[in-house]
Structure formats: structure tokens, C-alpha cells
Amino acid sequence: MPQLNPSPWFMIFLLTWTVLTTTMLNKTLHSKFPNTPTSKETHQEPTNPWPWPWH
């Protein structure tokens, strides 16, 4: 079974990886959030104690 020369395959892999990375980065940077962030309220609901079965 003959061995393939890795040199062209490495360049193909590198070029493909670069193209995919730049397109995904470009998509990510240009995406907009659909909703504006809202502030979290400090009021919390009172919590009930855990109902342990042996109590």
C-alpha cells in the first residue's frame, strides 16, 4: 500500500481550516443579540425547607 505525500494534504487541511474559521468568526462577530440584557432583580422568593423522609 503506497504512502501518500503529506505535504499537499497538510496545505489543503490548513486552507480549509482557515476558511472555515474566518467564516465562522465573521458570522459570530456580526451576530446581534435579539433581546437587550435585563437587570436581575434582587428580590428572591422565600424557600421552603427540604422535606426529609425521616422527619
PDB file of N, CA, C and O in Angstrom:
ATOM      1  N   MET A   1       0.846  -1.178   0.000  1.00  0.00           N
ATOM      2  CA  MET A   1       0.000   0.000   0.000  1.00  0.00           C
ATOM      3  C   MET A   1       0.892   1.242   0.000  1.00  0.00           C
ATOM      4  O   MET A   1       1.671   1.446   0.930  1.00  0.00           O
ATOM      5  N   PRO A   2       0.778   2.089  -1.002  1.00  0.00           N
ATOM      6  CA  PRO A   2       1.681   3.245  -1.080  1.00  0.00           C
ATOM      7  C   PRO A   2       1.292   4.318  -0.064  1.00  0.00           C
ATOM      8  O   PRO A   2       0.119   4.515   0.252  1.00  0.00           O
ATOM      9  N   GLN A   3       2.285   4.992   0.406  1.00  0.00           N
ATOM     10  CA  GLN A   3       2.075   6.083   1.349  1.00  0.00           C
ATOM     11  C   GLN A   3       1.853   7.380   0.576  1.00  0.00           C
ATOM     12  O   GLN A   3       2.498   7.621  -0.441  1.00  0.00           O
ATOM     13  N   LEU A   4       0.954   8.205   1.071  1.00  0.00           N
ATOM     14  CA  LEU A   4       0.703   9.484   0.411  1.00  0.00           C
ATOM     15  C   LEU A   4       1.669  10.530   0.945  1.00  0.00           C
ATOM     16  O   LEU A   4       2.056  10.500   2.116  1.00  0.00           O
ATOM     17  N   ASN A   5       2.014  11.426   0.076  1.00  0.00           N
ATOM     18  CA  ASN A   5       2.854  12.528   0.488  1.00  0.00           C
ATOM     19  C   ASN A   5       2.007  13.481   1.340  1.00  0.00           C
ATOM     20  O   ASN A   5       0.982  13.996   0.883  1.00  0.00           O
ATOM     21  N   PRO A   6       2.386  13.753   2.598  1.00  0.00           N
ATOM     22  CA  PRO A   6       1.525  14.573   3.463  1.00  0.00           C
ATOM     23  C   PRO A   6       1.571  16.068   3.148  1.00  0.00           C
ATOM     24  O   PRO A   6       0.735  16.817   3.622  1.00  0.00           O
ATOM     25  N   SER A   7       2.525  16.481   2.352  1.00  0.00           N
ATOM     26  CA  SER A   7       2.674  17.911   2.119  1.00  0.00           C
ATOM     27  C   SER A   7       1.439  18.558   1.490  1.00  0.00           C
ATOM     28  O   SER A   7       0.950  19.566   1.993  1.00  0.00           O
ATOM     29  N   PRO A   8       0.898  18.070   0.380  1.00  0.00           N
ATOM     30  CA  PRO A   8      -0.288  18.742  -0.172  1.00  0.00           C
ATOM     31  C   PRO A   8      -1.512  18.591   0.723  1.00  0.00           C
ATOM     32  O   PRO A   8      -2.342  19.490   0.793  1.00  0.00           O
ATOM     33  N   TRP A   9      -1.623  17.466   1.432  1.00  0.00           N
ATOM     34  CA  TRP A   9      -2.778  17.267   2.301  1.00  0.00           C
ATOM     35  C   TRP A   9      -2.756  18.214   3.482  1.00  0.00           C
ATOM     36  O   TRP A   9      -3.795  18.698   3.921  1.00  0.00           O
ATOM     37  N   PHE A  10      -1.565  18.497   3.962  1.00  0.00           N
ATOM     38  CA  PHE A  10      -1.470  19.451   5.065  1.00  0.00           C
ATOM     39  C   PHE A  10      -1.892  20.840   4.613  1.00  0.00           C
ATOM     40  O   PHE A  10      -2.587  21.553   5.327  1.00  0.00           O
ATOM     41  N   MET A  11      -1.491  21.253   3.433  1.00  0.00           N
ATOM     42  CA  MET A  11      -1.876  22.577   2.932  1.00  0.00           C
ATOM     43  C   MET A  11      -3.382  22.651   2.665  1.00  0.00           C
ATOM     44  O   MET A  11      -4.013  23.671   2.935  1.00  0.00           O
ATOM     45  N   ILE A  12      -3.959  21.561   2.172  1.00  0.00           N
ATOM     46  CA  ILE A  12      -5.405  21.533   1.959  1.00  0.00           C
ATOM     47  C   ILE A  12      -6.131  21.642   3.297  1.00  0.00           C
ATOM     48  O   ILE A  12      -7.091  22.400   3.447  1.00  0.00           O
ATOM     49  N   PHE A  13      -5.663  20.902   4.282  1.00  0.00           N
ATOM     50  CA  PHE A  13      -6.261  20.970   5.611  1.00  0.00           C
ATOM     51  C   PHE A  13      -6.125  22.370   6.196  1.00  0.00           C
ATOM     52  O   PHE A  13      -7.077  22.917   6.758  1.00  0.00           O
ATOM     53  N   LEU A  14      -4.947  22.953   6.071  1.00  0.00           N
ATOM     54  CA  LEU A  14      -4.711  24.285   6.625  1.00  0.00           C
ATOM     55  C   LEU A  14      -5.584  25.331   5.936  1.00  0.00           C
ATOM     56  O   LEU A  14      -6.169  26.193   6.605  1.00  0.00           O
ATOM     57  N   LEU A  15      -5.694  25.256   4.636  1.00  0.00           N
ATOM     58  CA  LEU A  15      -6.525  26.204   3.901  1.00  0.00           C
ATOM     59  C   LEU A  15      -7.999  26.034   4.275  1.00  0.00           C
ATOM     60  O   LEU A  15      -8.712  27.014   4.505  1.00  0.00           O
ATOM     61  N   THR A  16      -8.460  24.805   4.365  1.00  0.00           N
ATOM     62  CA  THR A  16      -9.856  24.550   4.738  1.00  0.00           C
ATOM     63  C   THR A  16     -10.145  25.048   6.140  1.00  0.00           C
ATOM     64  O   THR A  16     -11.169  25.696   6.391  1.00  0.00           O
ATOM     65  N   TRP A  17      -9.253  24.768   7.057  1.00  0.00           N
ATOM     66  CA  TRP A  17      -9.428  25.215   8.433  1.00  0.00           C
ATOM     67  C   TRP A  17      -9.457  26.741   8.510  1.00  0.00           C
ATOM     68  O   TRP A  17     -10.276  27.321   9.219  1.00  0.00           O
ATOM     69  N   THR A  18      -8.586  27.402   7.762  1.00  0.00           N
ATOM     70  CA  THR A  18      -8.534  28.862   7.771  1.00  0.00           C
ATOM     71  C   THR A  18      -9.824  29.459   7.207  1.00  0.00           C
ATOM     72  O   THR A  18     -10.378  30.400   7.792  1.00  0.00           O
ATOM     73  N   VAL A  19     -10.300  28.914   6.114  1.00  0.00           N
ATOM     74  CA  VAL A  19     -11.530  29.435   5.505  1.00  0.00           C
ATOM     75  C   VAL A  19     -12.714  29.233   6.436  1.00  0.00           C
ATOM     76  O   VAL A  19     -13.511  30.152   6.662  1.00  0.00           O
ATOM     77  N   LEU A  20     -12.841  28.050   7.003  1.00  0.00           N
ATOM     78  CA  LEU A  20     -13.960  27.789   7.915  1.00  0.00           C
ATOM     79  C   LEU A  20     -13.888  28.648   9.168  1.00  0.00           C
ATOM     80  O   LEU A  20     -14.903  29.152   9.647  1.00  0.00           O
ATOM     81  N   THR A  21     -12.698  28.816   9.692  1.00  0.00           N
ATOM     82  CA  THR A  21     -12.546  29.630  10.893  1.00  0.00           C
ATOM     83  C   THR A  21     -12.898  31.084  10.627  1.00  0.00           C
ATOM     84  O   THR A  21     -13.592  31.723  11.427  1.00  0.00           O
ATOM     85  N   THR A  22     -12.439  31.624   9.520  1.00  0.00           N
ATOM     86  CA  THR A  22     -12.745  33.032   9.234  1.00  0.00           C
ATOM     87  C   THR A  22     -14.224  33.237   8.940  1.00  0.00           C
ATOM     88  O   THR A  22     -14.795  34.244   9.355  1.00  0.00           O
ATOM     89  N   THR A  23     -14.863  32.292   8.273  1.00  0.00           N
ATOM     90  CA  THR A  23     -16.289  32.470   8.008  1.00  0.00           C
ATOM     91  C   THR A  23     -17.101  32.342   9.291  1.00  0.00           C
ATOM     92  O   THR A  23     -18.051  33.103   9.498  1.00  0.00           O
ATOM     93  N   MET A  24     -16.742  31.404  10.143  1.00  0.00           N
ATOM     94  CA  MET A  24     -17.481  31.273  11.397  1.00  0.00           C
ATOM     95  C   MET A  24     -17.212  32.456  12.311  1.00  0.00           C
ATOM     96  O   MET A  24     -18.110  32.932  13.003  1.00  0.00           O
ATOM     97  N   LEU A  25     -15.995  32.959  12.308  1.00  0.00           N
ATOM     98  CA  LEU A  25     -15.680  34.129  13.124  1.00  0.00           C
ATOM     99  C   LEU A  25     -16.437  35.341  12.605  1.00  0.00           C
ATOM    100  O   LEU A  25     -16.967  36.135  13.388  1.00  0.00           O
ATOM    101  N   ASN A  26     -16.509  35.470  11.305  1.00  0.00           N
ATOM    102  CA  ASN A  26     -17.237  36.578  10.718  1.00  0.00           C
ATOM    103  C   ASN A  26     -18.718  36.496  11.062  1.00  0.00           C
ATOM    104  O   ASN A  26     -19.347  37.497  11.401  1.00  0.00           O
ATOM    105  N   LYS A  27     -19.291  35.305  11.024  1.00  0.00           N
ATOM    106  CA  LYS A  27     -20.695  35.129  11.399  1.00  0.00           C
ATOM    107  C   LYS A  27     -20.904  35.458  12.871  1.00  0.00           C
ATOM    108  O   LYS A  27     -21.894  36.075  13.249  1.00  0.00           O
ATOM    109  N   THR A  28     -19.975  35.046  13.696  1.00  0.00           N
ATOM    110  CA  THR A  28     -20.103  35.266  15.131  1.00  0.00           C
ATOM    111  C   THR A  28     -19.981  36.744  15.483  1.00  0.00           C
ATOM    112  O   THR A  28     -20.732  37.254  16.317  1.00  0.00           O
ATOM    113  N   LEU A  29     -19.070  37.419  14.859  1.00  0.00           N
ATOM    114  CA  LEU A  29     -18.869  38.831  15.180  1.00  0.00           C
ATOM    115  C   LEU A  29     -20.015  39.711  14.706  1.00  0.00           C
ATOM    116  O   LEU A  29     -20.299  40.735  15.310  1.00  0.00           O
ATOM    117  N   HIS A  30     -20.685  39.307  13.633  1.00  0.00           N
ATOM    118  CA  HIS A  30     -21.763  40.129  13.103  1.00  0.00           C
ATOM    119  C   HIS A  30     -23.134  39.749  13.629  1.00  0.00           C
ATOM    120  O   HIS A  30     -24.123  40.356  13.249  1.00  0.00           O
ATOM    121  N   SER A  31     -23.198  38.775  14.493  1.00  0.00           N
ATOM    122  CA  SER A  31     -24.494  38.401  15.034  1.00  0.00           C
ATOM    123  C   SER A  31     -24.939  39.421  16.069  1.00  0.00           C
ATOM    124  O   SER A  31     -24.134  40.005  16.785  1.00  0.00           O
ATOM    125  N   LYS A  32     -26.214  39.617  16.142  1.00  0.00           N
ATOM    126  CA  LYS A  32     -26.782  40.576  17.091  1.00  0.00           C
ATOM    127  C   LYS A  32     -27.639  39.818  18.095  1.00  0.00           C
ATOM    128  O   LYS A  32     -28.295  38.842  17.765  1.00  0.00           O
ATOM    129  N   PHE A  33     -27.641  40.299  19.321  1.00  0.00           N
ATOM    130  CA  PHE A  33     -28.478  39.697  20.335  1.00  0.00           C
ATOM    131  C   PHE A  33     -29.922  40.112  20.099  1.00  0.00           C
ATOM    132  O   PHE A  33     -30.208  41.283  19.876  1.00  0.00           O
ATOM    133  N   PRO A  34     -30.864  39.181  20.162  1.00  0.00           N
ATOM    134  CA  PRO A  34     -32.252  39.532  19.874  1.00  0.00           C
ATOM    135  C   PRO A  34     -32.897  40.376  20.971  1.00  0.00           C
ATOM    136  O   PRO A  34     -33.742  41.200  20.685  1.00  0.00           O
ATOM    137  N   ASN A  35     -32.494  40.189  22.209  1.00  0.00           N
ATOM    138  CA  ASN A  35     -33.085  40.938  23.317  1.00  0.00           C
ATOM    139  C   ASN A  35     -31.993  41.690  24.054  1.00  0.00           C
ATOM    140  O   ASN A  35     -30.866  41.224  24.179  1.00  0.00           O
ATOM    141  N   THR A  36     -32.366  42.824  24.583  1.00  0.00           N
ATOM    142  CA  THR A  36     -31.397  43.561  25.384  1.00  0.00           C
ATOM    143  C   THR A  36     -31.288  42.904  26.754  1.00  0.00           C
ATOM    144  O   THR A  36     -32.282  42.384  27.278  1.00  0.00           O
ATOM    145  N   PRO A  37     -30.118  42.910  27.359  1.00  0.00           N
ATOM    146  CA  PRO A  37     -29.979  42.299  28.682  1.00  0.00           C
ATOM    147  C   PRO A  37     -30.800  43.053  29.726  1.00  0.00           C
ATOM    148  O   PRO A  37     -30.875  44.274  29.717  1.00  0.00           O
ATOM    149  N   THR A  38     -31.428  42.322  30.588  1.00  0.00           N
ATOM    150  CA  THR A  38     -32.229  42.931  31.648  1.00  0.00           C
ATOM    151  C   THR A  38     -31.512  42.766  32.975  1.00  0.00           C
ATOM    152  O   THR A  38     -30.754  41.815  33.181  1.00  0.00           O
ATOM    153  N   SER A  39     -31.767  43.689  33.859  1.00  0.00           N
ATOM    154  CA  SER A  39     -31.128  43.608  35.165  1.00  0.00           C
ATOM    155  C   SER A  39     -31.825  42.547  36.007  1.00  0.00           C
ATOM    156  O   SER A  39     -33.039  42.376  35.962  1.00  0.00           O
ATOM    157  N   LYS A  40     -31.041  41.854  36.786  1.00  0.00           N
ATOM    158  CA  LYS A  40     -31.585  40.816  37.642  1.00  0.00           C
ATOM    159  C   LYS A  40     -32.107  41.463  38.922  1.00  0.00           C
ATOM    160  O   LYS A  40     -31.412  42.242  39.565  1.00  0.00           O
ATOM    161  N   GLU A  41     -33.312  41.128  39.282  1.00  0.00           N
ATOM    162  CA  GLU A  41     -33.894  41.702  40.487  1.00  0.00           C
ATOM    163  C   GLU A  41     -33.274  41.057  41.716  1.00  0.00           C
ATOM    164  O   GLU A  41     -32.941  39.871  41.719  1.00  0.00           O
ATOM    165  N   THR A  42     -33.141  41.842  42.775  1.00  0.00           N
ATOM    166  CA  THR A  42     -32.529  41.323  43.991  1.00  0.00           C
ATOM    167  C   THR A  42     -33.539  40.606  44.881  1.00  0.00           C
ATOM    168  O   THR A  42     -33.153  39.916  45.810  1.00  0.00           O
ATOM    169  N   HIS A  43     -34.822  40.779  44.600  1.00  0.00           N
ATOM    170  CA  HIS A  43     -35.841  40.130  45.410  1.00  0.00           C
ATOM    171  C   HIS A  43     -35.861  38.637  45.098  1.00  0.00           C
ATOM    172  O   HIS A  43     -35.965  38.235  43.949  1.00  0.00           O
ATOM    173  N   GLN A  44     -35.811  37.804  46.143  1.00  0.00           N
ATOM    174  CA  GLN A  44     -35.854  36.361  45.953  1.00  0.00           C
ATOM    175  C   GLN A  44     -37.064  35.784  46.679  1.00  0.00           C
ATOM    176  O   GLN A  44     -37.476  36.279  47.715  1.00  0.00           O
ATOM    177  N   GLU A  45     -37.581  34.738  46.113  1.00  0.00           N
ATOM    178  CA  GLU A  45     -38.719  34.059  46.729  1.00  0.00           C
ATOM    179  C   GLU A  45     -38.260  33.327  47.989  1.00  0.00           C
ATOM    180  O   GLU A  45     -37.160  32.784  48.022  1.00  0.00           O
ATOM    181  N   PRO A  46     -39.099  33.302  49.027  1.00  0.00           N
ATOM    182  CA  PRO A  46     -38.711  32.527  50.219  1.00  0.00           C
ATOM    183  C   PRO A  46     -38.679  31.035  49.896  1.00  0.00           C
ATOM    184  O   PRO A  46     -39.540  30.525  49.185  1.00  0.00           O
ATOM    185  N   THR A  47     -37.703  30.385  50.399  1.00  0.00           N
ATOM    186  CA  THR A  47     -37.569  28.960  50.122  1.00  0.00           C
ATOM    187  C   THR A  47     -38.111  28.145  51.286  1.00  0.00           C
ATOM    188  O   THR A  47     -37.989  28.518  52.455  1.00  0.00           O
ATOM    189  N   ASN A  48     -38.703  27.029  50.971  1.00  0.00           N
ATOM    190  CA  ASN A  48     -39.213  26.117  51.988  1.00  0.00           C
ATOM    191  C   ASN A  48     -38.120  25.110  52.338  1.00  0.00           C
ATOM    192  O   ASN A  48     -37.309  24.750  51.480  1.00  0.00           O
ATOM    193  N   PRO A  49     -38.107  24.623  53.572  1.00  0.00           N
ATOM    194  CA  PRO A  49     -37.100  23.616  53.902  1.00  0.00           C
ATOM    195  C   PRO A  49     -37.357  22.311  53.145  1.00  0.00           C
ATOM    196  O   PRO A  49     -38.482  22.008  52.757  1.00  0.00           O
ATOM    197  N   TRP A  50     -36.302  21.597  52.948  1.00  0.00           N
ATOM    198  CA  TRP A  50     -36.403  20.337  52.224  1.00  0.00           C
ATOM    199  C   TRP A  50     -37.161  19.318  53.069  1.00  0.00           C
ATOM    200  O   TRP A  50     -36.844  19.109  54.233  1.00  0.00           O
ATOM    201  N   PRO A  51     -38.165  18.637  52.498  1.00  0.00           N
ATOM    202  CA  PRO A  51     -38.930  17.669  53.280  1.00  0.00           C
ATOM    203  C   PRO A  51     -38.201  16.319  53.357  1.00  0.00           C
ATOM    204  O   PRO A  51     -38.363  15.464  52.488  1.00  0.00           O
ATOM    205  N   TRP A  52     -37.457  16.116  54.390  1.00  0.00           N
ATOM    206  CA  TRP A  52     -36.717  14.859  54.537  1.00  0.00           C
ATOM    207  C   TRP A  52     -37.691  13.752  54.938  1.00  0.00           C
ATOM    208  O   TRP A  52     -38.607  13.964  55.719  1.00  0.00           O
ATOM    209  N   PRO A  53     -37.523  12.567  54.402  1.00  0.00           N
ATOM    210  CA  PRO A  53     -38.497  11.493  54.680  1.00  0.00           C
ATOM    211  C   PRO A  53     -38.431  10.982  56.115  1.00  0.00           C
ATOM    212  O   PRO A  53     -39.395  10.378  56.584  1.00  0.00           O
ATOM    213  N   TRP A  54     -37.359  11.178  56.846  1.00  0.00           N
ATOM    214  CA  TRP A  54     -37.280  10.632  58.222  1.00  0.00           C
ATOM    215  C   TRP A  54     -37.733  11.642  59.271  1.00  0.00           C
ATOM    216  O   TRP A  54     -37.673  11.373  60.441  1.00  0.00           O
ATOM    217  N   HIS A  55     -38.211  12.795  58.865  1.00  0.00           N
ATOM    218  CA  HIS A  55     -38.717  13.775  59.838  1.00  0.00           C
ATOM    219  C   HIS A  55     -40.144  13.506  60.179  1.00  0.00           C
ATOM    220  O   HIS A  55     -40.995  13.226  59.474  1.00  0.00           O
TER     221      HIS A  55
END
